[in-house]
Amino acid sequence: MVDGQPAAPESKNEAIAASLAKSALFAPLTPARRQKLVGEGSVLNLNAQTILFEKGAPGDALYVLIEGEVEVCVSTEDGRSVRMAALGPGAVIGEMAVLDGGARSADCTATRRSRLLRISRDAALAALEAEPKALLALLAEMSRRLRAADGALEDAALLDLGGRLARLLLAEAGNGDLVALAQGEMARRIGASREKVNRKLQSWKASDWIGIGKSGVRLLRKDKLAGLIEAKKGV
Amino acid sequence: MVDGQPAAPESKNEAIAASLAKSALFAPLTPARRQKLVGEGSVLNLNAQTILFEKGAPGDALYVLIEGEVEVCVSTEDGRSVRMAALGPGAVIGEMAVLDGGARSADCTATRRSRLLRISRDAALAALEAEPKALLALLAEMSRRLRAADGALEDAALLDLGGRLARLLLAEAGNGDLVALAQGEMARRIGASREKVNRKLQSWKASDWIGIGKSGVRLLRKDKLAGLIEAKKGV
DNA sequence: CACCGTCTGTGACCGGCGATACAGAGCGGG
DNA sequence: CCCGCTCTGTATCGCCGGTCACAGACGGTG
């Protein structure tokens, strides 16, 4: 129904099921069961900056991210907010509220154009009940998330603004060396003010650790940036 | 072997199994299976401040806390450390490393005299494989932990020293109104300096929100303390 | 072209909190 | 009984980082 795809439903389902095979949660399932789950669920397309659900809403479904990126955060009335996680393709979203039947515990927003598979609470629980392997996979996924949360907690407590920014740049650059994020966005992600991010970047630029062009920030001395992180964590 | 208990092993096992029935993980098991797991595992008694395992150690077993309290933290060489969680009776400890076979991701220490059941990785995995209900329970436990981690992340980002201290006092007091912790310990738990904690307490005492005696801190105006937390999180 | 919104770059200011440095107060042990 | 320990209570200083207040730069649009 989106992108004007005229493809027949079955072949579309098959394509989705195939792309979900890479998801840790779906990988251990038989292809047949994957197809069944996809058939029971519904596909959802979100534009960038679209809200998937908000804190407090009833948790009546779980989502699997097919492509795109979704971020989990909580925000206060006075505008501040904390980013708790950013999830990529294959990730399971909103499983906590589904598992205990409670309300959603955070806001969830697509940061890019994303496609998700929505699975109702009942269908999800039934599938998990029937497939212990999927349960184990979900457990592994939760374990990863917990690890990530612990890491974030550690960073927040041990790293100063420079360290957190360096980590963001390195993570965002991946194997390349270019980061195309607005400074305000970087600030938001590491929980700092835009101005301070700018100053830090300027100081690094002055040391020739990075270059700043209109295409974004170019990392010239990844080693130095990585060093900042190690330094703060006690050698 | 501790406390000089002369009881026969079977009755001891039964007692332990009974106390574990309250644990979310063990509750869904049949009494027989509980007994079996207890039999396969070994009981461990730790004094306060004893290390259960350290970050980097191989994760060859998982533990269930029978009684006492255990805290999970990571520390840097230069002495600073971050507390990531405090676990009470019934909690599962070290399951992450067991699930993915990796190394322990944090240090783990008993903060009080504690008793734990140690279950080897193999036995744990076998039991989980055989009992989907236990898997589901473990999932719920992980979900709780993730929620707690997210909460901590939120607190760290949104609350100032006063807010975090207020939260600690309220949590520690429970339904009572007395908190018997040294100020240095409070500081360590909320990641602040001992001096600042003292100042905050003094200022609250001056407002008659709390009383400070040698038996500890007495909370007189819980409402005011709770208000501090709400205020920071934007009403 | 003139206008406007978004992004960048800087300066000034100020509050919070960690670090340092002591001074007393209990308290358990030699 | 006195020494030394841990816990408490204060003062002073300096850094880090958030806020405010602008000033350009760029790109799209009427």
Short mmCIF file of C-alpha atoms (C1' of nucleotides) in Angstrom, two decimals:
data_model
loop_
_atom_site.label_atom_id
_atom_site.label_comp_id
_atom_site.label_asym_id
_atom_site.label_seq_id
_atom_site.Cartn_x
_atom_site.Cartn_y
_atom_site.Cartn_z
CA MET A 1 0.00 0.00 0.00
CA VAL A 2 2.97 2.24 0.24
CA ASP A 3 5.55 3.06 -2.38
CA GLY A 4 2.85 2.14 -4.85
CA GLN A 5 3.99 -1.47 -4.93
CA PRO A 6 1.69 -3.45 -7.18
CA ALA A 7 3.28 -6.77 -6.25
CA ALA A 8 1.05 -9.63 -5.26
CA PRO A 9 0.70 -10.02 -1.46
CA GLU A 10 2.32 -13.43 -1.29
CA SER A 11 5.51 -12.43 -3.03
CA LYS A 12 5.72 -9.35 -0.86
CA ASN A 13 5.34 -11.48 2.22
CA GLU A 14 8.04 -13.75 0.99
CA ALA A 15 10.40 -10.84 0.47
CA ILE A 16 9.73 -9.58 3.96
CA ALA A 17 10.10 -13.00 5.48
CA ALA A 18 13.42 -13.35 3.70
CA SER A 19 14.73 -10.06 4.99
CA LEU A 20 13.60 -11.01 8.49
CA ALA A 21 15.60 -14.20 8.30
CA LYS A 22 18.59 -12.05 9.15
CA SER A 23 16.90 -10.91 12.36
CA ALA A 24 18.18 -12.80 15.36
CA LEU A 25 14.67 -13.36 16.55
CA PHE A 26 13.35 -14.84 13.35
CA ALA A 27 16.43 -16.70 12.20
CA PRO A 28 15.81 -19.82 14.33
CA LEU A 29 12.27 -20.24 13.01
CA THR A 30 11.39 -22.45 10.13
CA PRO A 31 10.63 -20.56 6.92
CA ALA A 32 7.06 -21.74 7.12
CA ARG A 33 6.55 -20.30 10.57
CA ARG A 34 8.21 -17.07 9.55
CA GLN A 35 5.75 -16.76 6.70
CA LYS A 36 2.89 -17.43 9.06
CA LEU A 37 3.96 -14.71 11.45
CA VAL A 38 4.40 -12.23 8.64
CA GLY A 39 0.97 -13.14 7.38
CA GLU A 40 -0.59 -12.59 10.80
CA GLY A 41 1.16 -9.26 11.27
CA SER A 42 0.90 -6.10 9.29
CA VAL A 43 3.58 -4.05 7.64
CA LEU A 44 3.99 -0.46 8.68
CA ASN A 45 5.86 2.29 6.88
CA LEU A 46 7.00 5.31 8.82
CA ASN A 47 8.56 8.51 7.62
CA ALA A 48 11.45 10.08 9.44
CA GLN A 49 10.47 11.72 12.74
CA THR A 50 7.25 9.76 12.95
CA ILE A 51 6.15 8.52 16.32
CA LEU A 52 5.61 4.78 16.60
CA PHE A 53 4.18 4.92 20.09
CA GLU A 54 4.46 7.05 23.18
CA LYS A 55 5.14 6.30 26.80
CA GLY A 56 2.00 5.29 28.62
CA ALA A 57 0.19 3.83 25.63
CA PRO A 58 -1.12 0.28 26.03
CA GLY A 59 1.40 -2.31 24.84
CA ASP A 60 -0.84 -4.36 22.61
CA ALA A 61 1.69 -5.21 19.93
CA LEU A 62 5.34 -5.77 19.28
CA TYR A 63 7.32 -4.65 16.24
CA VAL A 64 10.25 -5.97 14.30
CA LEU A 65 12.27 -3.40 12.43
CA ILE A 66 12.70 -4.51 8.82
CA GLU A 67 14.65 -1.53 7.61
CA GLY A 68 15.42 1.96 8.82
CA GLU A 69 16.22 3.14 12.31
CA VAL A 70 14.16 3.72 15.40
CA GLU A 71 15.12 5.47 18.58
CA VAL A 72 13.81 4.92 22.07
CA CYS A 73 13.68 7.86 24.43
CA VAL A 74 11.75 9.46 27.23
CA SER A 75 11.06 13.15 27.43
CA THR A 76 9.91 15.64 29.99
CA GLU A 77 7.27 18.30 29.57
CA ASP A 78 9.86 21.04 29.58
CA GLY A 79 11.42 19.70 26.43
CA ARG A 80 14.44 17.81 27.67
CA SER A 81 14.75 14.19 26.69
CA VAL A 82 17.02 11.20 27.12
CA ARG A 83 17.88 8.82 24.36
CA MET A 84 17.99 5.30 25.67
CA ALA A 85 18.68 3.30 22.55
CA ALA A 86 18.88 3.40 18.80
CA LEU A 87 17.75 0.25 17.04
CA GLY A 88 18.64 -1.01 13.60
CA PRO A 89 17.17 -3.62 11.23
CA GLY A 90 16.29 -6.92 12.87
CA ALA A 91 15.70 -5.39 16.26
CA VAL A 92 12.61 -6.16 18.29
CA ILE A 93 10.72 -3.15 19.56
CA GLY A 94 8.20 -2.83 22.33
CA GLU A 95 8.60 -6.34 23.63
CA MET A 96 8.80 -5.29 27.25
CA ALA A 97 5.29 -3.91 27.45
CA VAL A 98 4.04 -6.93 25.54
CA LEU A 99 5.67 -9.43 27.85
CA ASP A 100 4.16 -8.08 31.03
CA GLY A 101 1.04 -6.60 29.53
CA GLY A 102 1.81 -3.18 30.93
CA ALA A 103 2.00 0.22 29.34
CA ARG A 104 4.81 1.32 27.05
CA SER A 105 7.69 2.54 29.13
CA ALA A 106 9.21 4.98 26.65
CA ASP A 107 8.57 6.93 23.49
CA CYS A 108 9.59 5.37 20.23
CA THR A 109 10.25 7.31 17.03
CA ALA A 110 11.56 6.51 13.58
CA THR A 111 14.63 8.60 12.87
CA ARG A 112 14.65 7.61 9.23
CA ARG A 113 12.14 6.29 6.76
CA SER A 114 11.51 2.84 8.23
CA ARG A 115 9.53 -0.26 7.64
CA LEU A 116 8.28 -2.44 10.48
CA LEU A 117 6.33 -5.59 10.98
CA ARG A 118 3.64 -5.27 13.60
CA ILE A 119 2.70 -8.42 15.48
CA SER A 120 -0.19 -8.39 17.91
CA ARG A 121 0.45 -9.32 21.51
CA ASP A 122 -1.59 -12.48 21.24
CA ALA A 123 0.09 -13.68 18.08
CA ALA A 124 3.51 -12.90 19.49
CA LEU A 125 2.89 -14.74 22.73
CA ALA A 126 1.45 -17.71 20.87
CA ALA A 127 4.45 -17.89 18.58
CA LEU A 128 6.85 -17.66 21.47
CA GLU A 129 4.99 -20.34 23.34
CA ALA A 130 5.17 -22.65 20.35
CA GLU A 131 8.80 -22.01 19.53
CA PRO A 132 11.25 -22.27 22.40
CA LYS A 133 14.03 -21.41 20.00
CA ALA A 134 12.50 -18.04 19.34
CA LEU A 135 12.28 -17.49 23.08
CA LEU A 136 15.95 -18.18 23.40
CA ALA A 137 16.67 -15.78 20.56
CA LEU A 138 14.55 -13.09 22.15
CA LEU A 139 16.46 -13.66 25.35
CA ALA A 140 19.71 -13.11 23.50
CA GLU A 141 18.33 -9.93 22.01
CA MET A 142 17.31 -8.66 25.44
CA SER A 143 20.73 -9.54 26.69
CA ARG A 144 22.29 -7.40 23.99
CA ARG A 145 20.00 -4.55 24.88
CA LEU A 146 20.82 -4.81 28.54
CA ARG A 147 24.49 -4.79 27.71
CA ALA A 148 23.98 -1.70 25.58
CA ALA A 149 22.07 0.02 28.36
CA ASP A 150 24.79 -0.79 30.84
CA GLY A 151 27.35 0.58 28.43
CA ALA A 152 25.42 3.80 28.05
CA LEU A 153 25.17 4.09 31.82
CA GLU A 154 28.88 3.59 32.11
CA ASP A 155 29.64 6.18 29.46
CA ALA A 156 27.32 8.72 30.98
CA ALA A 157 28.98 8.32 34.35
CA LEU A 158 32.61 8.09 33.33
CA LEU A 159 33.01 10.14 30.18
CA ASP A 160 32.96 13.90 29.88
CA LEU A 161 31.48 15.74 26.93
CA GLY A 162 34.59 15.23 24.82
CA GLY A 163 34.66 11.52 25.45
CA ARG A 164 31.00 11.04 24.62
CA LEU A 165 31.32 13.09 21.48
CA ALA A 166 34.38 11.14 20.37
CA ARG A 167 32.50 7.92 20.91
CA LEU A 168 29.56 9.16 18.90
CA LEU A 169 31.76 10.23 16.01
CA LEU A 170 33.63 6.94 15.93
CA ALA A 171 30.44 4.92 16.12
CA GLU A 172 28.70 6.97 13.47
CA ALA A 173 31.63 6.87 11.08
CA GLY A 174 31.91 3.11 11.20
CA ASN A 175 34.71 2.01 8.94
CA GLY A 176 34.64 5.25 7.00
CA ASP A 177 35.75 8.60 8.29
CA LEU A 178 32.86 10.91 7.52
CA VAL A 179 30.05 11.87 9.87
CA ALA A 180 27.19 13.78 8.30
CA LEU A 181 25.24 14.92 11.31
CA ALA A 182 24.26 18.45 12.24
CA GLN A 183 26.00 19.63 15.39
CA GLY A 184 22.65 20.11 17.08
CA GLU A 185 21.82 16.49 16.39
CA MET A 186 25.13 15.32 17.82
CA ALA A 187 24.43 17.40 20.91
CA ARG A 188 21.01 15.85 21.32
CA ARG A 189 22.37 12.35 21.02
CA ILE A 190 25.04 12.74 23.66
CA GLY A 191 22.92 14.90 25.94
CA ALA A 192 24.93 18.08 25.66
CA SER A 193 24.39 21.62 24.46
CA ARG A 194 24.88 22.48 20.81
CA GLU A 195 27.34 25.24 21.64
CA LYS A 196 29.68 23.00 23.59
CA VAL A 197 29.71 20.44 20.82
CA ASN A 198 30.71 23.16 18.42
CA ARG A 199 33.53 24.33 20.66
CA LYS A 200 34.85 20.81 21.09
CA LEU A 201 34.79 20.20 17.36
CA GLN A 202 36.61 23.49 16.80
CA SER A 203 39.29 22.57 19.26
CA TRP A 204 39.79 19.19 17.58
CA LYS A 205 39.88 20.85 14.22
CA ALA A 206 42.57 23.20 15.53
CA SER A 207 44.62 20.14 16.47
CA ASP A 208 43.97 18.67 13.02
CA TRP A 209 42.25 15.66 14.51
CA ILE A 210 39.19 16.30 12.38
CA GLY A 211 38.24 18.36 9.37
CA ILE A 212 34.98 20.27 9.11
CA GLY A 213 33.45 20.71 5.70
CA LYS A 214 29.94 21.23 4.46
CA SER A 215 29.61 17.54 3.82
CA GLY A 216 30.11 16.89 7.51
CA VAL A 217 32.90 16.11 9.91
CA ARG A 218 35.84 14.11 8.63
CA LEU A 219 37.80 12.10 11.14
CA LEU A 220 41.52 12.44 10.51
CA ARG A 221 42.96 11.03 13.73
CA LYS A 222 40.65 8.30 14.95
CA ASP A 223 43.42 7.10 17.24
CA LYS A 224 43.47 10.37 19.13
CA LEU A 225 39.71 10.38 19.51
CA ALA A 226 39.74 6.81 20.76
CA GLY A 227 42.47 7.84 23.17
CA LEU A 228 40.17 10.40 24.75
CA ILE A 229 37.75 7.64 25.65
CA GLU A 230 40.36 5.33 27.13
CA ALA A 231 41.89 8.17 29.09
CA LYS A 232 38.66 8.89 30.92
CA LYS A 233 37.99 5.29 31.74
CA GLY A 234 41.24 5.01 33.62
CA VAL A 235 43.84 3.92 31.06
CA MET B 1 28.92 -25.95 55.94
CA VAL B 2 28.19 -22.47 57.13
CA ASP B 3 26.38 -21.30 60.20
CA GLY B 4 27.20 -24.71 61.59
CA GLN B 5 24.01 -26.19 60.26
CA PRO B 6 23.88 -29.85 61.14
CA ALA B 7 20.71 -30.46 59.12
CA ALA B 8 20.63 -33.36 56.70
CA PRO B 9 21.36 -32.33 53.11
CA GLU B 10 17.92 -33.25 51.82
CA SER B 11 16.06 -31.09 54.26
CA LYS B 12 18.43 -28.27 53.54
CA ASN B 13 17.79 -28.64 49.87
CA GLU B 14 14.12 -28.60 50.51
CA ALA B 15 14.41 -25.43 52.50
CA ILE B 16 16.37 -23.77 49.75
CA ALA B 17 14.01 -24.97 47.09
CA ALA B 18 11.14 -23.59 49.11
CA SER B 19 12.73 -20.18 49.44
CA LEU B 20 13.46 -20.19 45.73
CA ALA B 21 9.82 -20.79 44.97
CA LYS B 22 9.38 -17.08 45.58
CA SER B 23 11.88 -16.32 42.84
CA ALA B 24 10.22 -15.38 39.59
CA LEU B 25 12.51 -17.69 37.71
CA PHE B 26 11.83 -20.76 39.81
CA ALA B 27 8.21 -20.19 40.62
CA PRO B 28 6.85 -21.66 37.37
CA LEU B 29 8.80 -24.88 37.80
CA THR B 30 7.37 -27.96 39.37
CA PRO B 31 8.65 -28.61 42.90
CA ALA B 32 10.40 -31.75 41.64
CA ARG B 33 12.35 -29.85 39.01
CA ARG B 34 13.23 -27.15 41.50
CA GLN B 35 14.67 -29.80 43.77
CA LYS B 36 16.62 -31.25 40.90
CA LEU B 37 18.18 -27.92 39.99
CA VAL B 38 19.08 -27.24 43.58
CA GLY B 39 20.63 -30.67 43.75
CA GLU B 40 22.72 -30.07 40.66
CA GLY B 41 23.87 -26.69 41.84
CA SER B 42 25.92 -25.74 44.81
CA VAL B 43 25.17 -23.27 47.56
CA LEU B 44 27.55 -20.44 48.13
CA ASN B 45 27.83 -18.21 51.16
CA LEU B 46 29.43 -14.82 50.81
CA ASN B 47 30.34 -12.29 53.43
CA ALA B 48 29.72 -8.61 52.89
CA GLN B 49 32.10 -7.00 50.41
CA THR B 50 33.06 -10.32 48.90
CA ILE B 51 33.57 -10.48 45.18
CA LEU B 52 31.43 -13.01 43.34
CA PHE B 53 33.17 -12.51 40.01
CA GLU B 54 34.97 -9.80 38.14
CA LYS B 55 34.62 -8.35 34.69
CA GLY B 56 36.43 -10.42 32.11
CA ALA B 57 36.16 -13.74 33.91
CA PRO B 58 34.70 -16.62 31.92
CA GLY B 59 30.95 -16.92 32.39
CA ASP B 60 30.70 -20.58 33.19
CA ALA B 61 27.86 -20.42 35.68
CA LEU B 62 24.81 -18.49 36.66
CA TYR B 63 23.65 -17.67 40.17
CA VAL B 64 20.36 -17.20 41.89
CA LEU B 65 20.36 -15.00 44.95
CA ILE B 66 18.68 -16.79 47.82
CA GLU B 67 19.14 -14.13 50.42
CA GLY B 68 21.22 -11.01 50.86
CA GLU B 69 22.09 -8.35 48.34
CA VAL B 70 24.47 -8.22 45.43
CA GLU B 71 25.56 -5.24 43.42
CA VAL B 72 26.72 -5.07 39.84
CA CYS B 73 29.25 -2.45 38.88
CA VAL B 74 32.20 -1.70 36.67
CA SER B 75 35.23 0.16 37.86
CA THR B 76 38.20 1.91 36.35
CA GLU B 77 41.82 1.51 37.35
CA ASP B 78 41.86 4.94 38.91
CA GLY B 79 39.29 3.93 41.47
CA ARG B 80 36.10 5.37 40.09
CA SER B 81 33.22 3.02 39.56
CA VAL B 82 29.65 2.95 38.36
CA ARG B 83 26.92 0.98 40.01
CA MET B 84 24.67 -0.54 37.43
CA ALA B 85 22.27 -2.50 39.56
CA ALA B 86 21.53 -3.80 43.02
CA LEU B 87 19.85 -7.18 43.16
CA GLY B 88 17.74 -8.69 45.90
CA PRO B 89 16.58 -12.21 46.75
CA GLY B 90 15.20 -14.16 43.82
CA ALA B 91 17.28 -12.30 41.26
CA VAL B 92 19.26 -14.11 38.63
CA ILE B 93 22.90 -13.08 38.37
CA GLY B 94 25.37 -13.51 35.57
CA GLU B 95 22.90 -14.85 33.07
CA MET B 96 24.13 -12.63 30.25
CA ALA B 97 27.56 -14.16 30.02
CA VAL B 98 26.02 -17.60 30.33
CA LEU B 99 23.55 -17.07 27.53
CA ASP B 100 26.08 -16.03 24.95
CA GLY B 101 29.04 -17.88 26.37
CA GLY B 102 31.10 -14.73 26.61
CA ALA B 103 33.05 -13.18 29.44
CA ARG B 104 31.46 -11.48 32.41
CA SER B 105 30.63 -7.94 31.51
CA ALA B 106 30.79 -6.41 34.97
CA ASP B 107 32.05 -6.93 38.48
CA CYS B 108 29.69 -8.47 40.97
CA THR B 109 29.97 -8.09 44.73
CA ALA B 110 27.89 -9.04 47.73
CA THR B 111 27.05 -5.94 49.73
CA ARG B 112 25.72 -7.96 52.62
CA ARG B 113 26.13 -11.46 53.90
CA SER B 114 24.48 -13.40 51.11
CA ARG B 115 23.62 -16.90 50.04
CA LEU B 116 23.48 -17.94 46.42
CA LEU B 117 22.76 -21.00 44.39
CA ARG B 118 25.33 -21.63 41.71
CA ILE B 119 24.16 -23.44 38.59
CA SER B 120 26.62 -24.42 35.92
CA ARG B 121 26.18 -23.13 32.41
CA ASP B 122 25.37 -26.55 31.06
CA ALA B 123 22.81 -27.37 33.72
CA ALA B 124 21.21 -23.97 33.34
CA LEU B 125 20.92 -24.23 29.59
CA ALA B 126 19.56 -27.75 29.84
CA ALA B 127 16.95 -26.69 32.35
CA LEU B 128 15.90 -23.74 30.23
CA GLU B 129 15.69 -25.90 27.17
CA ALA B 130 13.45 -28.35 28.99
CA GLU B 131 11.21 -25.76 30.58
CA PRO B 132 9.78 -23.09 28.31
CA LYS B 133 8.02 -21.63 31.30
CA ALA B 134 11.33 -20.92 32.94
CA LEU B 135 12.51 -19.25 29.78
CA LEU B 136 9.51 -16.99 29.83
CA ALA B 137 10.18 -16.18 33.46
CA LEU B 138 13.80 -15.40 32.72
CA LEU B 139 12.62 -13.14 29.95
CA ALA B 140 10.41 -11.30 32.39
CA GLU B 141 13.34 -10.94 34.75
CA MET B 142 15.52 -9.51 31.99
CA SER B 143 12.72 -7.18 31.09
CA ARG B 144 12.64 -5.88 34.65
CA ARG B 145 16.39 -5.40 34.59
CA LEU B 146 16.24 -3.51 31.32
CA ARG B 147 13.54 -1.31 32.74
CA ALA B 148 15.67 -0.64 35.78
CA ALA B 149 18.67 0.19 33.63
CA ASP B 150 16.61 2.57 31.55
CA GLY B 151 15.33 4.18 34.71
CA ALA B 152 18.83 4.66 35.99
CA LEU B 153 19.86 6.18 32.69
CA GLU B 154 16.94 8.54 32.87
CA ASP B 155 17.72 9.54 36.43
CA ALA B 156 21.37 10.14 35.67
CA ALA B 157 20.49 12.40 32.79
CA LEU B 158 17.58 14.32 34.25
CA LEU B 159 18.14 14.53 37.98
CA ASP B 160 20.68 16.64 39.78
CA LEU B 161 22.46 15.53 42.91
CA GLY B 162 19.54 16.47 45.13
CA GLY B 163 17.08 14.53 43.05
CA ARG B 164 19.18 11.41 42.95
CA LEU B 165 19.82 11.58 46.67
CA ALA B 166 16.13 12.03 47.39
CA ARG B 167 15.36 9.02 45.25
CA LEU B 168 17.96 6.95 47.04
CA LEU B 169 16.62 7.88 50.46
CA LEU B 170 13.03 7.13 49.52
CA ALA B 171 13.97 3.82 47.96
CA GLU B 172 16.15 2.79 50.86
CA ALA B 173 13.57 3.73 53.48
CA GLY B 174 10.84 1.68 51.83
CA ASN B 175 7.69 1.97 53.91
CA GLY B 176 9.63 3.07 56.95
CA ASP B 177 11.33 6.39 57.39
CA LEU B 178 14.83 5.50 58.54
CA VAL B 179 17.89 5.16 56.33
CA ALA B 180 20.95 3.73 58.01
CA LEU B 181 23.67 4.37 55.46
CA ALA B 182 26.90 6.25 55.91
CA GLN B 183 27.01 9.44 53.88
CA GLY B 184 30.01 8.16 51.98
CA GLU B 185 28.04 5.11 50.96
CA MET B 186 25.12 7.22 49.78
CA ALA B 187 27.55 9.28 47.74
CA ARG B 188 29.02 6.19 46.16
CA ARG B 189 25.62 4.86 45.20
CA ILE B 190 24.43 7.99 43.47
CA GLY B 191 27.80 8.78 41.97
CA ALA B 192 28.46 11.98 43.84
CA SER B 193 31.03 13.29 46.29
CA ARG B 194 30.64 12.64 50.00
CA GLU B 195 30.87 16.35 50.82
CA LYS B 196 28.04 17.38 48.55
CA VAL B 197 25.80 14.68 49.99
CA ASN B 198 26.53 16.03 53.43
CA ARG B 199 25.63 19.57 52.36
CA LYS B 200 22.39 18.47 50.81
CA LEU B 201 21.43 16.53 53.91
CA GLN B 202 22.29 19.51 56.08
CA SER B 203 20.18 21.83 53.98
CA TRP B 204 17.24 19.44 54.17
CA LYS B 205 17.72 19.09 57.89
CA ALA B 206 17.62 22.89 58.17
CA SER B 207 14.24 22.80 56.43
CA ASP B 208 13.11 20.04 58.80
CA TRP B 209 12.55 17.66 55.92
CA ILE B 210 14.80 15.10 57.54
CA GLY B 211 16.38 14.44 60.90
CA ILE B 212 19.95 13.27 61.35
CA GLY B 213 20.75 11.07 64.30
CA LYS B 214 23.40 8.50 64.99
CA SER B 215 21.01 5.77 63.97
CA GLY B 216 20.87 7.27 60.50
CA VAL B 217 18.75 9.68 58.54
CA ARG B 218 15.07 9.94 59.38
CA LEU B 219 12.74 11.09 56.65
CA LEU B 220 10.21 13.57 58.02
CA ARG B 221 8.79 15.00 54.82
CA LYS B 222 8.78 12.30 52.19
CA ASP B 223 6.39 14.40 50.15
CA LYS B 224 8.91 17.20 49.83
CA LEU B 225 11.65 14.82 48.80
CA ALA B 226 9.42 13.20 46.22
CA GLY B 227 8.59 16.68 44.99
CA LEU B 228 12.25 17.31 44.21
CA ILE B 229 12.24 14.37 41.85
CA GLU B 230 9.07 15.37 40.06
CA ALA B 231 10.26 18.94 39.72
CA LYS B 232 13.33 17.92 37.80
CA LYS B 233 11.50 15.60 35.49
CA GLY B 234 9.20 18.40 34.34
CA VAL B 235 6.20 18.04 36.65
"C1'" DC C 1 16.52 39.93 -5.22
"C1'" DA C 2 14.82 40.05 -0.57
"C1'" DC C 3 13.19 37.16 3.08
"C1'" DC C 4 13.40 33.45 6.16
"C1'" DG C 5 14.64 29.15 8.33
"C1'" DT C 6 18.35 26.26 9.60
"C1'" DC C 7 23.02 25.52 10.68
"C1'" DT C 8 27.34 27.28 12.38
"C1'" DG C 9 30.66 29.95 15.14
"C1'" DT C 10 31.78 32.88 19.48
"C1'" DG C 11 31.73 35.60 23.60
"C1'" DA C 12 30.06 36.41 28.46
"C1'" DC C 13 28.09 34.64 32.50
"C1'" DC C 14 26.91 31.59 36.16
"C1'" DG C 15 25.60 27.54 38.74
"C1'" DG C 16 26.74 22.86 40.16
"C1'" DC C 17 29.78 19.81 41.69
"C1'" DG C 18 34.38 17.57 42.36
"C1'" DA C 19 38.84 18.28 44.70
"C1'" DT C 20 41.32 19.66 48.49
"C1'" DA C 21 42.01 20.69 53.13
"C1'" DC C 22 40.95 20.52 57.80
"C1'" DA C 23 38.51 20.02 62.40
"C1'" DG C 24 35.86 17.58 65.46
"C1'" DA C 25 33.28 13.21 67.16
"C1'" DG C 26 32.64 8.38 68.30
"C1'" DC C 27 34.44 3.96 69.01
"C1'" DG C 28 37.07 -0.28 69.20
"C1'" DG C 29 41.52 -2.27 70.41
"C1'" DG C 30 46.19 -2.60 72.31
"C1'" DC D 1 43.56 5.25 78.86
"C1'" DC D 2 45.24 6.80 74.60
"C1'" DC D 3 45.89 5.89 69.71
"C1'" DG D 4 44.03 5.52 65.40
"C1'" DC D 5 40.13 4.54 62.72
"C1'" DT D 6 35.95 5.76 60.34
"C1'" DC D 7 32.27 9.01 59.99
"C1'" DT D 8 30.76 13.75 60.01
"C1'" DG D 9 30.68 18.77 59.14
"C1'" DT D 10 32.55 23.16 56.65
"C1'" DA D 11 35.18 26.36 53.75
"C1'" DT D 12 37.54 27.56 49.50
"C1'" DC D 13 38.74 26.94 44.64
"C1'" DG D 14 38.47 25.93 40.05
"C1'" DC D 15 36.60 23.42 36.08
"C1'" DC D 16 33.02 21.84 33.25
"C1'" DG D 17 29.21 22.66 30.98
"C1'" DG D 18 24.49 24.88 30.37
"C1'" DT D 19 22.19 29.38 29.11
"C1'" DC D 20 21.80 33.68 26.84
"C1'" DA D 21 22.74 36.62 23.22
"C1'" DC D 22 24.39 37.46 18.84
"C1'" DA D 23 26.52 37.35 14.10
"C1'" DG D 24 27.52 35.36 9.96
"C1'" DA D 25 26.66 31.61 6.21
"C1'" DC D 26 23.83 28.99 3.18
"C1'" DG D 27 19.97 27.48 0.74
"C1'" DG D 28 15.35 27.56 -0.66
"C1'" DT D 29 11.12 30.32 -1.95
"C1'" DG D 30 7.88 33.97 -3.13
#
